[in-house]
C-alpha cells in the first residue's frame, strides 16, 4: 500500500513539474511579444549581405563596369590605396551599417520603428503608417540618400521593410566592394524568434547591376543586457559608451598618419 502511495505522489510531482504555466504567468525568458522589437541588439552571426559559403549573383555588364572601379582595402597592401568611401569618413550607407557588429537600439512607435546605431551615431526611420514606397517620378525627385527611404508592414509576426532610393556611391560590403544602383530595392524581414533573438533576412533586387535577385542568409541579433549599453551609470547608445563616429578633425593624427600616409608605415 505504501508503495502505491509513493508512486501516486511521484506521478503527481512529475505531472505538476511538466505542466507549463498558464498564459500570462510565463517566466521572463519565455514571455515576449513577437511584434515588439524594441530594445538593444547586436549582430551575432553572419555579417555581410551573404555568408562566406555563398556567392553573389552574376553582375550585368553595367554592374561589372561599376564594380571594376571599386578597390577594397583588404585587396591592397595599404588602406591608402583603397577608394572605399568609408575610408574618407563618408557614411557606410544601407545595408552595410545594419550589418556592422556594433550595438543597435530599436525604438518602436505606433507609426514607425526607429533604429539608433552606435557606429556613426546614425538614426534610421522605418515608416509603418501605411504610406506608399516612393516610386517613379516621386523617387527620381527625392533622389539618392545614404540610407534610402523605408516603408514597412507586419505580415503575421514578421516585420517586412522595403527600402529604395539608395545612394549608389555607398558599397554593399567592405571586403569585396559589391555595388548597388540607385534603382535597387532591399527587403528586410525581421522575426523575433524568442525573447533574446531577432532574425533578419535580406533580399536585394537590383536588375541594373545583377542578373538575378540576391537573397542573403539569415542573420541573428542577440538582445543586449543593460550593462552592455550603460556607461558610468549613464544608459543609452549615445551616452558615452564610445564616440563611434568618424570625425575628420580627429582622423588627421590617427587614421591618416597611421594608415593613409604611406610614409608613416615605412613605404
PDB file of C-alpha atoms in Angstrom:
ATOM      1  CA  UNK A   1       0.000   0.000   0.000  1.00  0.00           C
ATOM      2  CA  UNK A   2       2.821   2.379   0.905  1.00  0.00           C
ATOM      3  CA  UNK A   3       4.424   1.706  -2.495  1.00  0.00           C
ATOM      4  CA  UNK A   4       1.208   2.690  -4.260  1.00  0.00           C
ATOM      5  CA  UNK A   5       1.005   5.950  -2.299  1.00  0.00           C
ATOM      6  CA  UNK A   6       4.626   6.808  -3.097  1.00  0.00           C
ATOM      7  CA  UNK A   7       4.049   6.046  -6.793  1.00  0.00           C
ATOM      8  CA  UNK A   8       0.982   8.297  -6.862  1.00  0.00           C
ATOM      9  CA  UNK A   9       2.879  11.121  -5.173  1.00  0.00           C
ATOM     10  CA  UNK A  10       5.814  10.810  -7.600  1.00  0.00           C
ATOM     11  CA  UNK A  11       3.466  10.779 -10.584  1.00  0.00           C
ATOM     12  CA  UNK A  12       1.696  13.867  -9.261  1.00  0.00           C
ATOM     13  CA  UNK A  13       5.019  15.662  -8.712  1.00  0.00           C
ATOM     14  CA  UNK A  14       6.251  14.856 -12.225  1.00  0.00           C
ATOM     15  CA  UNK A  15       2.921  15.897 -13.742  1.00  0.00           C
ATOM     16  CA  UNK A  16       2.986  19.238 -11.927  1.00  0.00           C
ATOM     17  CA  UNK A  17       6.585  19.853 -12.966  1.00  0.00           C
ATOM     18  CA  UNK A  18       5.872  19.081 -16.626  1.00  0.00           C
ATOM     19  CA  UNK A  19       2.748  21.232 -16.847  1.00  0.00           C
ATOM     20  CA  UNK A  20       3.557  24.639 -18.412  1.00  0.00           C
ATOM     21  CA  UNK A  21       2.404  27.753 -16.583  1.00  0.00           C
ATOM     22  CA  UNK A  22      -0.865  29.292 -17.751  1.00  0.00           C
ATOM     23  CA  UNK A  23      -0.789  32.268 -20.183  1.00  0.00           C
ATOM     24  CA  UNK A  24       0.387  35.444 -18.522  1.00  0.00           C
ATOM     25  CA  UNK A  25       2.490  33.558 -15.959  1.00  0.00           C
ATOM     26  CA  UNK A  26       5.457  32.567 -18.120  1.00  0.00           C
ATOM     27  CA  UNK A  27       8.960  33.302 -16.955  1.00  0.00           C
ATOM     28  CA  UNK A  28      10.667  36.473 -18.193  1.00  0.00           C
ATOM     29  CA  UNK A  29      12.836  34.382 -20.542  1.00  0.00           C
ATOM     30  CA  UNK A  30       9.792  32.814 -22.230  1.00  0.00           C
ATOM     31  CA  UNK A  31       7.339  35.723 -22.229  1.00  0.00           C
ATOM     32  CA  UNK A  32       7.734  38.121 -25.140  1.00  0.00           C
ATOM     33  CA  UNK A  33       5.659  39.882 -27.756  1.00  0.00           C
ATOM     34  CA  UNK A  34       6.899  38.816 -31.230  1.00  0.00           C
ATOM     35  CA  UNK A  35       5.707  42.168 -32.587  1.00  0.00           C
ATOM     36  CA  UNK A  36       7.760  44.143 -30.086  1.00  0.00           C
ATOM     37  CA  UNK A  37      11.256  44.662 -31.500  1.00  0.00           C
ATOM     38  CA  UNK A  38      12.233  47.416 -29.076  1.00  0.00           C
ATOM     39  CA  UNK A  39      15.479  47.093 -27.167  1.00  0.00           C
ATOM     40  CA  UNK A  40      19.220  46.938 -27.744  1.00  0.00           C
ATOM     41  CA  UNK A  41      20.520  44.357 -30.231  1.00  0.00           C
ATOM     42  CA  UNK A  42      23.899  43.186 -31.509  1.00  0.00           C
ATOM     43  CA  UNK A  43      24.552  41.168 -34.655  1.00  0.00           C
ATOM     44  CA  UNK A  44      25.899  37.810 -33.517  1.00  0.00           C
ATOM     45  CA  UNK A  45      26.305  35.793 -36.743  1.00  0.00           C
ATOM     46  CA  UNK A  46      26.683  36.101 -40.500  1.00  0.00           C
ATOM     47  CA  UNK A  47      27.907  39.639 -41.026  1.00  0.00           C
ATOM     48  CA  UNK A  48      27.778  40.896 -44.594  1.00  0.00           C
ATOM     49  CA  UNK A  49      24.970  40.618 -47.124  1.00  0.00           C
ATOM     50  CA  UNK A  50      25.695  36.932 -47.657  1.00  0.00           C
ATOM     51  CA  UNK A  51      27.606  34.296 -45.713  1.00  0.00           C
ATOM     52  CA  UNK A  52      31.123  33.126 -46.603  1.00  0.00           C
ATOM     53  CA  UNK A  53      29.817  29.897 -48.137  1.00  0.00           C
ATOM     54  CA  UNK A  54      27.505  31.692 -50.565  1.00  0.00           C
ATOM     55  CA  UNK A  55      28.153  33.581 -53.786  1.00  0.00           C
ATOM     56  CA  UNK A  56      26.591  36.726 -55.179  1.00  0.00           C
ATOM     57  CA  UNK A  57      24.511  36.666 -58.362  1.00  0.00           C
ATOM     58  CA  UNK A  58      26.298  37.385 -61.607  1.00  0.00           C
ATOM     59  CA  UNK A  59      26.792  41.047 -62.476  1.00  0.00           C
ATOM     60  CA  UNK A  60      25.305  42.673 -65.538  1.00  0.00           C
ATOM     61  CA  UNK A  61      27.771  44.402 -67.907  1.00  0.00           C
ATOM     62  CA  UNK A  62      26.869  47.691 -66.226  1.00  0.00           C
ATOM     63  CA  UNK A  63      27.397  46.128 -62.811  1.00  0.00           C
ATOM     64  CA  UNK A  64      30.765  44.722 -63.856  1.00  0.00           C
ATOM     65  CA  UNK A  65      31.876  48.130 -65.093  1.00  0.00           C
ATOM     66  CA  UNK A  66      30.823  49.749 -61.824  1.00  0.00           C
ATOM     67  CA  UNK A  67      32.457  47.107 -59.628  1.00  0.00           C
ATOM     68  CA  UNK A  68      35.733  47.345 -61.568  1.00  0.00           C
ATOM     69  CA  UNK A  69      36.075  50.885 -60.210  1.00  0.00           C
ATOM     70  CA  UNK A  70      35.991  49.736 -56.574  1.00  0.00           C
ATOM     71  CA  UNK A  71      39.236  48.985 -54.741  1.00  0.00           C
ATOM     72  CA  UNK A  72      38.510  47.310 -51.368  1.00  0.00           C
ATOM     73  CA  UNK A  73      41.055  47.804 -48.572  1.00  0.00           C
ATOM     74  CA  UNK A  74      41.589  44.052 -47.925  1.00  0.00           C
ATOM     75  CA  UNK A  75      42.719  43.618 -51.523  1.00  0.00           C
ATOM     76  CA  UNK A  76      45.543  46.177 -51.455  1.00  0.00           C
ATOM     77  CA  UNK A  77      48.756  46.486 -49.455  1.00  0.00           C
ATOM     78  CA  UNK A  78      47.776  49.796 -47.832  1.00  0.00           C
ATOM     79  CA  UNK A  79      44.343  51.181 -46.920  1.00  0.00           C
ATOM     80  CA  UNK A  80      45.503  54.398 -48.587  1.00  0.00           C
ATOM     81  CA  UNK A  81      45.191  52.600 -51.912  1.00  0.00           C
ATOM     82  CA  UNK A  82      41.505  51.787 -51.340  1.00  0.00           C
ATOM     83  CA  UNK A  83      38.764  54.058 -52.642  1.00  0.00           C
ATOM     84  CA  UNK A  84      36.139  52.756 -50.201  1.00  0.00           C
ATOM     85  CA  UNK A  85      34.078  55.879 -49.378  1.00  0.00           C
ATOM     86  CA  UNK A  86      34.063  54.901 -45.686  1.00  0.00           C
ATOM     87  CA  UNK A  87      37.847  55.323 -45.563  1.00  0.00           C
ATOM     88  CA  UNK A  88      37.403  59.055 -46.059  1.00  0.00           C
ATOM     89  CA  UNK A  89      34.763  59.457 -43.332  1.00  0.00           C
ATOM     90  CA  UNK A  90      31.719  59.078 -45.585  1.00  0.00           C
ATOM     91  CA  UNK A  91      28.607  57.216 -44.375  1.00  0.00           C
ATOM     92  CA  UNK A  92      28.779  53.462 -44.941  1.00  0.00           C
ATOM     93  CA  UNK A  93      25.160  53.500 -46.121  1.00  0.00           C
ATOM     94  CA  UNK A  94      22.492  50.813 -46.014  1.00  0.00           C
ATOM     95  CA  UNK A  95      22.551  47.830 -45.615  1.00  0.00           C
ATOM     96  CA  UNK A  96      26.215  47.920 -44.640  1.00  0.00           C
ATOM     97  CA  UNK A  97      25.657  49.870 -41.405  1.00  0.00           C
ATOM     98  CA  UNK A  98      22.921  47.466 -40.322  1.00  0.00           C
ATOM     99  CA  UNK A  99      25.337  44.543 -40.701  1.00  0.00           C
ATOM    100  CA  UNK A 100      28.171  46.068 -38.703  1.00  0.00           C
ATOM    101  CA  UNK A 101      28.968  44.388 -35.380  1.00  0.00           C
ATOM    102  CA  UNK A 102      28.030  47.455 -33.332  1.00  0.00           C
ATOM    103  CA  UNK A 103      25.019  47.813 -30.991  1.00  0.00           C
ATOM    104  CA  UNK A 104      21.689  48.987 -32.414  1.00  0.00           C
ATOM    105  CA  UNK A 105      18.723  50.273 -30.427  1.00  0.00           C
ATOM    106  CA  UNK A 106      15.207  49.726 -31.808  1.00  0.00           C
ATOM    107  CA  UNK A 107      12.614  52.217 -30.612  1.00  0.00           C
ATOM    108  CA  UNK A 108       9.136  51.095 -31.658  1.00  0.00           C
ATOM    109  CA  UNK A 109       6.348  53.647 -32.015  1.00  0.00           C
ATOM    110  CA  UNK A 110       2.842  53.234 -33.400  1.00  0.00           C
ATOM    111  CA  UNK A 111       3.657  54.742 -36.797  1.00  0.00           C
ATOM    112  CA  UNK A 112       7.368  53.969 -37.178  1.00  0.00           C
ATOM    113  CA  UNK A 113      10.330  51.960 -35.985  1.00  0.00           C
ATOM    114  CA  UNK A 114      13.467  53.984 -35.267  1.00  0.00           C
ATOM    115  CA  UNK A 115      16.918  52.427 -35.351  1.00  0.00           C
ATOM    116  CA  UNK A 116      19.746  54.122 -33.437  1.00  0.00           C
ATOM    117  CA  UNK A 117      23.219  52.965 -34.479  1.00  0.00           C
ATOM    118  CA  UNK A 118      26.278  53.062 -32.232  1.00  0.00           C
ATOM    119  CA  UNK A 119      28.573  53.392 -35.234  1.00  0.00           C
ATOM    120  CA  UNK A 120      28.182  56.823 -36.906  1.00  0.00           C
ATOM    121  CA  UNK A 121      25.628  57.807 -34.200  1.00  0.00           C
ATOM    122  CA  UNK A 122      23.141  57.368 -37.028  1.00  0.00           C
ATOM    123  CA  UNK A 123      19.325  57.350 -36.941  1.00  0.00           C
ATOM    124  CA  UNK A 124      17.204  55.391 -39.444  1.00  0.00           C
ATOM    125  CA  UNK A 125      13.388  55.571 -39.655  1.00  0.00           C
ATOM    126  CA  UNK A 126      11.238  52.687 -40.928  1.00  0.00           C
ATOM    127  CA  UNK A 127       7.750  54.048 -41.589  1.00  0.00           C
ATOM    128  CA  UNK A 128       4.795  51.858 -40.510  1.00  0.00           C
ATOM    129  CA  UNK A 129       1.995  54.389 -41.120  1.00  0.00           C
ATOM    130  CA  UNK A 130       0.716  52.921 -44.400  1.00  0.00           C
ATOM    131  CA  UNK A 131       2.459  55.364 -46.733  1.00  0.00           C
ATOM    132  CA  UNK A 132       3.464  54.186 -50.209  1.00  0.00           C
ATOM    133  CA  UNK A 133       7.079  53.470 -51.063  1.00  0.00           C
ATOM    134  CA  UNK A 134       8.410  56.243 -53.348  1.00  0.00           C
ATOM    135  CA  UNK A 135       8.453  55.252 -56.998  1.00  0.00           C
ATOM    136  CA  UNK A 136       8.571  56.705 -60.493  1.00  0.00           C
ATOM    137  CA  UNK A 137       8.831  60.493 -60.687  1.00  0.00           C
ATOM    138  CA  UNK A 138       8.480  60.857 -56.915  1.00  0.00           C
ATOM    139  CA  UNK A 139      11.535  58.687 -56.328  1.00  0.00           C
ATOM    140  CA  UNK A 140      13.524  60.489 -59.002  1.00  0.00           C
ATOM    141  CA  UNK A 141      12.656  63.842 -57.415  1.00  0.00           C
ATOM    142  CA  UNK A 142      13.675  62.642 -53.954  1.00  0.00           C
ATOM    143  CA  UNK A 143      16.985  61.450 -55.346  1.00  0.00           C
ATOM    144  CA  UNK A 144      19.547  59.174 -53.694  1.00  0.00           C
ATOM    145  CA  UNK A 145      20.016  59.069 -49.917  1.00  0.00           C
ATOM    146  CA  UNK A 146      22.710  57.259 -47.934  1.00  0.00           C
ATOM    147  CA  UNK A 147      20.054  55.278 -46.059  1.00  0.00           C
ATOM    148  CA  UNK A 148      17.240  55.470 -48.588  1.00  0.00           C
ATOM    149  CA  UNK A 149      13.504  55.673 -47.897  1.00  0.00           C
ATOM    150  CA  UNK A 150      11.992  52.806 -45.908  1.00  0.00           C
ATOM    151  CA  UNK A 151       8.394  51.597 -45.525  1.00  0.00           C
ATOM    152  CA  UNK A 152       7.315  48.527 -43.561  1.00  0.00           C
ATOM    153  CA  UNK A 153       4.299  46.444 -42.632  1.00  0.00           C
ATOM    154  CA  UNK A 154       3.568  43.454 -40.426  1.00  0.00           C
ATOM    155  CA  UNK A 155       2.940  40.155 -42.173  1.00  0.00           C
ATOM    156  CA  UNK A 156       1.908  37.891 -39.325  1.00  0.00           C
ATOM    157  CA  UNK A 157       4.681  38.202 -36.734  1.00  0.00           C
ATOM    158  CA  UNK A 158       7.296  39.227 -39.314  1.00  0.00           C
ATOM    159  CA  UNK A 159       8.058  42.886 -39.997  1.00  0.00           C
ATOM    160  CA  UNK A 160       8.702  43.353 -43.722  1.00  0.00           C
ATOM    161  CA  UNK A 161      10.528  46.552 -44.713  1.00  0.00           C
ATOM    162  CA  UNK A 162      11.397  47.748 -48.213  1.00  0.00           C
ATOM    163  CA  UNK A 163      13.971  50.447 -48.906  1.00  0.00           C
ATOM    164  CA  UNK A 164      14.542  52.339 -52.161  1.00  0.00           C
ATOM    165  CA  UNK A 165      16.385  55.453 -53.312  1.00  0.00           C
ATOM    166  CA  UNK A 166      19.780  54.341 -52.030  1.00  0.00           C
ATOM    167  CA  UNK A 167      22.992  56.267 -52.622  1.00  0.00           C
ATOM    168  CA  UNK A 168      24.926  54.286 -55.281  1.00  0.00           C
ATOM    169  CA  UNK A 169      28.310  55.565 -54.088  1.00  0.00           C
ATOM    170  CA  UNK A 170      27.952  53.518 -50.860  1.00  0.00           C
ATOM    171  CA  UNK A 171      29.169  49.943 -51.291  1.00  0.00           C
ATOM    172  CA  UNK A 172      27.259  46.868 -50.152  1.00  0.00           C
ATOM    173  CA  UNK A 173      30.307  45.448 -48.338  1.00  0.00           C
ATOM    174  CA  UNK A 174      33.876  46.220 -47.374  1.00  0.00           C
ATOM    175  CA  UNK A 175      35.838  43.122 -48.361  1.00  0.00           C
ATOM    176  CA  UNK A 176      34.697  42.766 -51.986  1.00  0.00           C
ATOM    177  CA  UNK A 177      33.175  46.136 -52.836  1.00  0.00           C
ATOM    178  CA  UNK A 178      29.891  44.970 -54.367  1.00  0.00           C
ATOM    179  CA  UNK A 179      27.998  47.920 -55.840  1.00  0.00           C
ATOM    180  CA  UNK A 180      24.314  48.808 -55.850  1.00  0.00           C
ATOM    181  CA  UNK A 181      22.417  51.146 -58.157  1.00  0.00           C
ATOM    182  CA  UNK A 182      20.060  53.989 -57.297  1.00  0.00           C
ATOM    183  CA  UNK A 183      17.148  51.861 -58.533  1.00  0.00           C
ATOM    184  CA  UNK A 184      17.939  48.912 -56.228  1.00  0.00           C
ATOM    185  CA  UNK A 185      15.350  47.749 -53.691  1.00  0.00           C
ATOM    186  CA  UNK A 186      16.283  45.972 -50.474  1.00  0.00           C
ATOM    187  CA  UNK A 187      13.799  43.984 -48.405  1.00  0.00           C
ATOM    188  CA  UNK A 188      14.313  43.292 -44.682  1.00  0.00           C
ATOM    189  CA  UNK A 189      12.305  40.618 -42.874  1.00  0.00           C
ATOM    190  CA  UNK A 190      12.568  40.809 -39.074  1.00  0.00           C
ATOM    191  CA  UNK A 191      11.310  37.895 -36.969  1.00  0.00           C
ATOM    192  CA  UNK A 192      11.700  37.778 -33.196  1.00  0.00           C
ATOM    193  CA  UNK A 193      12.016  34.069 -32.509  1.00  0.00           C
ATOM    194  CA  UNK A 194      12.389  34.343 -28.715  1.00  0.00           C
ATOM    195  CA  UNK A 195      12.891  36.975 -26.047  1.00  0.00           C
ATOM    196  CA  UNK A 196      16.610  37.383 -26.792  1.00  0.00           C
ATOM    197  CA  UNK A 197      16.919  36.533 -30.505  1.00  0.00           C
ATOM    198  CA  UNK A 198      15.945  38.578 -33.554  1.00  0.00           C
ATOM    199  CA  UNK A 199      16.421  37.087 -37.029  1.00  0.00           C
ATOM    200  CA  UNK A 200      16.833  39.086 -40.232  1.00  0.00           C
ATOM    201  CA  UNK A 201      16.530  38.044 -43.871  1.00  0.00           C
ATOM    202  CA  UNK A 202      17.802  40.467 -46.543  1.00  0.00           C
ATOM    203  CA  UNK A 203      16.948  40.403 -50.242  1.00  0.00           C
ATOM    204  CA  UNK A 204      18.437  42.717 -52.876  1.00  0.00           C
ATOM    205  CA  UNK A 205      16.608  43.308 -56.152  1.00  0.00           C
ATOM    206  CA  UNK A 206      18.839  45.322 -58.488  1.00  0.00           C
ATOM    207  CA  UNK A 207      18.342  44.322 -62.150  1.00  0.00           C
ATOM    208  CA  UNK A 208      20.524  47.228 -63.242  1.00  0.00           C
ATOM    209  CA  UNK A 209      23.640  45.657 -61.669  1.00  0.00           C
ATOM    210  CA  UNK A 210      22.741  41.972 -61.027  1.00  0.00           C
ATOM    211  CA  UNK A 211      21.275  39.292 -63.263  1.00  0.00           C
ATOM    212  CA  UNK A 212      19.068  37.828 -60.512  1.00  0.00           C
ATOM    213  CA  UNK A 213      17.708  38.604 -57.059  1.00  0.00           C
ATOM    214  CA  UNK A 214      20.267  38.361 -54.253  1.00  0.00           C
ATOM    215  CA  UNK A 215      18.846  36.533 -51.235  1.00  0.00           C
ATOM    216  CA  UNK A 216      21.094  36.675 -48.199  1.00  0.00           C
ATOM    217  CA  UNK A 217      21.338  34.083 -45.469  1.00  0.00           C
ATOM    218  CA  UNK A 218      19.638  34.539 -42.108  1.00  0.00           C
ATOM    219  CA  UNK A 219      21.299  36.963 -39.690  1.00  0.00           C
ATOM    220  CA  UNK A 220      20.853  36.701 -35.930  1.00  0.00           C
ATOM    221  CA  UNK A 221      20.821  39.560 -33.434  1.00  0.00           C
ATOM    222  CA  UNK A 222      21.180  38.995 -29.687  1.00  0.00           C
ATOM    223  CA  UNK A 223      19.372  41.174 -27.158  1.00  0.00           C
ATOM    224  CA  UNK A 224      21.872  43.079 -25.024  1.00  0.00           C
ATOM    225  CA  UNK A 225      21.654  43.242 -21.224  1.00  0.00           C
ATOM    226  CA  UNK A 226      21.591  46.718 -19.588  1.00  0.00           C
ATOM    227  CA  UNK A 227      25.251  46.571 -18.555  1.00  0.00           C
ATOM    228  CA  UNK A 228      26.249  46.330 -22.225  1.00  0.00           C
ATOM    229  CA  UNK A 229      24.827  49.774 -23.035  1.00  0.00           C
ATOM    230  CA  UNK A 230      25.430  51.582 -19.737  1.00  0.00           C
ATOM    231  CA  UNK A 231      28.492  53.756 -19.234  1.00  0.00           C
ATOM    232  CA  UNK A 232      29.305  55.076 -15.731  1.00  0.00           C
ATOM    233  CA  UNK A 233      25.649  54.732 -14.807  1.00  0.00           C
ATOM    234  CA  UNK A 234      24.536  56.583 -17.954  1.00  0.00           C
ATOM    235  CA  UNK A 235      22.319  54.426 -20.164  1.00  0.00           C
ATOM    236  CA  UNK A 236      21.979  54.564 -23.950  1.00  0.00           C
ATOM    237  CA  UNK A 237      23.979  54.211 -27.172  1.00  0.00           C
ATOM    238  CA  UNK A 238      24.659  57.947 -27.298  1.00  0.00           C
ATOM    239  CA  UNK A 239      25.527  58.161 -23.600  1.00  0.00           C
ATOM    240  CA  UNK A 240      29.279  57.833 -23.763  1.00  0.00           C
ATOM    241  CA  UNK A 241      29.967  54.121 -24.352  1.00  0.00           C
ATOM    242  CA  UNK A 242      32.155  55.075 -27.297  1.00  0.00           C
ATOM    243  CA  UNK A 243      32.249  58.048 -29.619  1.00  0.00           C
ATOM    244  CA  UNK A 244      31.510  55.806 -32.578  1.00  0.00           C
ATOM    245  CA  UNK A 245      31.759  58.415 -35.288  1.00  0.00           C
ATOM    246  CA  UNK A 246      34.283  59.255 -37.979  1.00  0.00           C
ATOM    247  CA  UNK A 247      35.307  62.869 -37.376  1.00  0.00           C
ATOM    248  CA  UNK A 248      37.860  64.194 -39.899  1.00  0.00           C
ATOM    249  CA  UNK A 249      39.314  66.586 -37.325  1.00  0.00           C
ATOM    250  CA  UNK A 250      40.182  63.582 -35.149  1.00  0.00           C
ATOM    251  CA  UNK A 251      41.370  61.386 -38.001  1.00  0.00           C
ATOM    252  CA  UNK A 252      44.315  63.570 -39.037  1.00  0.00           C
ATOM    253  CA  UNK A 253      46.562  62.417 -36.197  1.00  0.00           C
ATOM    254  CA  UNK A 254      45.112  58.930 -36.047  1.00  0.00           C
ATOM    255  CA  UNK A 255      43.967  57.137 -39.160  1.00  0.00           C
ATOM    256  CA  UNK A 256      45.740  59.447 -41.616  1.00  0.00           C
ATOM    257  CA  UNK A 257      49.201  59.220 -40.074  1.00  0.00           C
ATOM    258  CA  UNK A 258      48.980  55.524 -39.307  1.00  0.00           C
ATOM    259  CA  UNK A 259      47.331  54.188 -42.459  1.00  0.00           C
ATOM    260  CA  UNK A 260      46.633  56.657 -45.237  1.00  0.00           C
ATOM    261  CA  UNK A 261      50.058  58.271 -45.083  1.00  0.00           C
ATOM    262  CA  UNK A 262      52.366  55.677 -46.655  1.00  0.00           C
ATOM    263  CA  UNK A 263      55.455  57.348 -45.164  1.00  0.00           C
ATOM    264  CA  UNK A 264      54.142  56.750 -41.647  1.00  0.00           C
ATOM    265  CA  UNK A 265      54.192  52.995 -42.201  1.00  0.00           C
ATOM    266  CA  UNK A 266      57.603  52.906 -43.861  1.00  0.00           C
ATOM    267  CA  UNK A 267      56.588  52.681 -47.534  1.00  0.00           C
TER     268      UNK A 267
END
